[in-house]
Short mmCIF file of C-alpha atoms in Angstrom, two decimals:
data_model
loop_
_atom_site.label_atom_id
_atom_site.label_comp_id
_atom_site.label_asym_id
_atom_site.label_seq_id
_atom_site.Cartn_x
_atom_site.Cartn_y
_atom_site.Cartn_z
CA UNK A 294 68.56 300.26 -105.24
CA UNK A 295 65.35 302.04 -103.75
CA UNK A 296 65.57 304.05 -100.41
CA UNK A 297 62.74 303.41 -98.41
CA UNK A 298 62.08 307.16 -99.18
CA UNK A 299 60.92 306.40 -102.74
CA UNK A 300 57.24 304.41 -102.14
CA UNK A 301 56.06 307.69 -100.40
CA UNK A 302 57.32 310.03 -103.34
CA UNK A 303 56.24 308.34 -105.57
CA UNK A 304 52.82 307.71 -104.29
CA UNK A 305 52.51 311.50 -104.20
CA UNK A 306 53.42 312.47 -107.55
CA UNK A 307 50.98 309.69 -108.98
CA UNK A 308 48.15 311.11 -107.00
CA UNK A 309 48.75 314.80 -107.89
CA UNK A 310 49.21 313.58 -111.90
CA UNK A 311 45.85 311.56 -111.32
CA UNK A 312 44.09 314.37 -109.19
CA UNK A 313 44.89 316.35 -112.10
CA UNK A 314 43.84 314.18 -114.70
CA UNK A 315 40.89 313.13 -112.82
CA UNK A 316 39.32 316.44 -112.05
CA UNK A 317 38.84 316.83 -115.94
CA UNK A 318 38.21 313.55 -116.08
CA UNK A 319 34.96 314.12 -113.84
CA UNK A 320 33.74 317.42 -115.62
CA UNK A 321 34.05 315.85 -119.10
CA UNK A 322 32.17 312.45 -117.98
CA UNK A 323 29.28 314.72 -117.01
CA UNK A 324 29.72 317.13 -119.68
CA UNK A 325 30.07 314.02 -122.30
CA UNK A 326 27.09 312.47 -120.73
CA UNK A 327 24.93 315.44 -120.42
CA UNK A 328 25.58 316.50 -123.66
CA UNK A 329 25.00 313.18 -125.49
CA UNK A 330 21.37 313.42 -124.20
CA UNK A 331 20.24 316.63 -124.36
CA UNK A 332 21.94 316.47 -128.01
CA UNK A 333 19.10 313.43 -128.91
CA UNK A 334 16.76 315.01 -127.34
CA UNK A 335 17.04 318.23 -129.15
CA UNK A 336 17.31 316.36 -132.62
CA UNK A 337 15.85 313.13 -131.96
CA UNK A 338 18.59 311.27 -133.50
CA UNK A 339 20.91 309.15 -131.05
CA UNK A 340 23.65 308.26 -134.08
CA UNK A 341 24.32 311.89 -134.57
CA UNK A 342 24.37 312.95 -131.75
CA UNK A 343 26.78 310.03 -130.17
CA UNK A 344 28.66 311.11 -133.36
CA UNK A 345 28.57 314.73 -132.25
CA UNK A 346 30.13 314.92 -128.85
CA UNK A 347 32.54 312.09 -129.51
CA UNK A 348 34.06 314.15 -132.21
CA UNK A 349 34.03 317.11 -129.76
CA UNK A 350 35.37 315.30 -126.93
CA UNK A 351 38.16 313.75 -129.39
CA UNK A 352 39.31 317.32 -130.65
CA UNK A 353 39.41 319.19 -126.54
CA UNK A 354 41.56 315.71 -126.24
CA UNK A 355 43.52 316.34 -129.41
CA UNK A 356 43.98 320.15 -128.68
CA UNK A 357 45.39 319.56 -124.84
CA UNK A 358 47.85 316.99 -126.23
CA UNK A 359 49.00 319.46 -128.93
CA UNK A 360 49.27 322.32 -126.41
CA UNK A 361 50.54 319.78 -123.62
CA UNK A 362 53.38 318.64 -125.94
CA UNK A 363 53.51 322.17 -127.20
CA UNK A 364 54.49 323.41 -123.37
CA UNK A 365 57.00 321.17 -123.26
CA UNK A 366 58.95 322.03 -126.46
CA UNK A 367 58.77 325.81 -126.25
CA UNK A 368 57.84 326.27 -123.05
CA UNK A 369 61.29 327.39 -121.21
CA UNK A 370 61.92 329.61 -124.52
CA UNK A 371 58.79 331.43 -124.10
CA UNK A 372 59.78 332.14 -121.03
CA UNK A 373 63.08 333.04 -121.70
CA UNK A 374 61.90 335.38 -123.92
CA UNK A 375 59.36 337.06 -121.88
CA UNK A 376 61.76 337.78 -119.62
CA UNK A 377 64.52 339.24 -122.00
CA UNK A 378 62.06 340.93 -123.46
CA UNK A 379 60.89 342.49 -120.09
CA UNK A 380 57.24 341.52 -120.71
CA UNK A 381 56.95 338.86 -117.78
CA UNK A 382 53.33 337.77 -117.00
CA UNK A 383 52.12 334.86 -114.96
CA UNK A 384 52.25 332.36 -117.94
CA UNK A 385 54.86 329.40 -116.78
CA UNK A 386 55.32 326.05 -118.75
CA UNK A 387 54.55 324.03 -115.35
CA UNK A 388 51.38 326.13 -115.75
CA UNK A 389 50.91 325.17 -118.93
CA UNK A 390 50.90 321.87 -118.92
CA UNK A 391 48.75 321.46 -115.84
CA UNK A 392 46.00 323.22 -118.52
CA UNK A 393 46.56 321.06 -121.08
CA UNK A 394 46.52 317.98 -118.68
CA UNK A 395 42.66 318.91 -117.28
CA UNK A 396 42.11 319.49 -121.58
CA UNK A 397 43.06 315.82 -122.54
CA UNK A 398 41.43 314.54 -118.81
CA UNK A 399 37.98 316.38 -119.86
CA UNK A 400 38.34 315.09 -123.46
CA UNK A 401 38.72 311.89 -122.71
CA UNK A 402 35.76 312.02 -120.31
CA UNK A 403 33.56 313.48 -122.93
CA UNK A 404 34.26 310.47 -125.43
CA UNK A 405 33.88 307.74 -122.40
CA UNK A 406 30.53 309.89 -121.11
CA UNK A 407 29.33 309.81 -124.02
CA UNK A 408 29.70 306.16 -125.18
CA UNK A 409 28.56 305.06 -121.94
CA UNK A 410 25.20 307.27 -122.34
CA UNK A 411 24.87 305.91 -126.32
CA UNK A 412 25.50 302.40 -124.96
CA UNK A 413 22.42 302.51 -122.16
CA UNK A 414 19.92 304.85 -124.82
#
């Protein structure tokens, strides 16, 4: 049974996810979009260079949701061990995974930026 409580939460933790999400989100739409066209531009070919930031924006995507599902796994044992080992630093798994959350956001924004600037060219 919900508490009347739980809408609020709940609200909250779906806009911090999205805020985080979103911010890379943002940065790879514009880095996706500006990239597409100065990529034609510079070669003159709009295939390739659709070709050439998707494939980009698909492996920043690919590499956050390794290291995002990386975090998770090993995450408490590396820092388990830095701290055993005496060698703390500021390296946290909730830290982590907030990095490789913005990596898949801005990722994903480069692939969408850049179809959207390949579908209007």
């Amino acid at each position: 049974m919900a508490q009347s409580g739980d809408p609020p939460r709940l609200r909250q933790y779906v806009a911090v996810r999205a805020r985080l999400v979103g911010g890379g989100l943002v940065v790879g739409l514009l880095l996706g979009g500006l990239g597409m066209a100065g990529w034609t531009l510079y070669t003159g070919d709009a295939r390739s260079s659709e070709a050439t930031m998707f494939a980009l924006g698909a492996l920043v995507f690919g590499f956050g949701l390794l290291g995002w599902s990386g975090s998770i796994l090993a995450g408490r044992g590396i820092e388990a061990m830095q701290e055993h080992m005496g060698t703390r630093r500021n390296w946290t798994e909730r830290d982590s995974r907030r990095a490789m959350a913005r990596l898949c956001g801005g990722g994903g924004g480069i692939m969408v930026g850049t179809s959207i600037v390949a579908a209007l060219l």
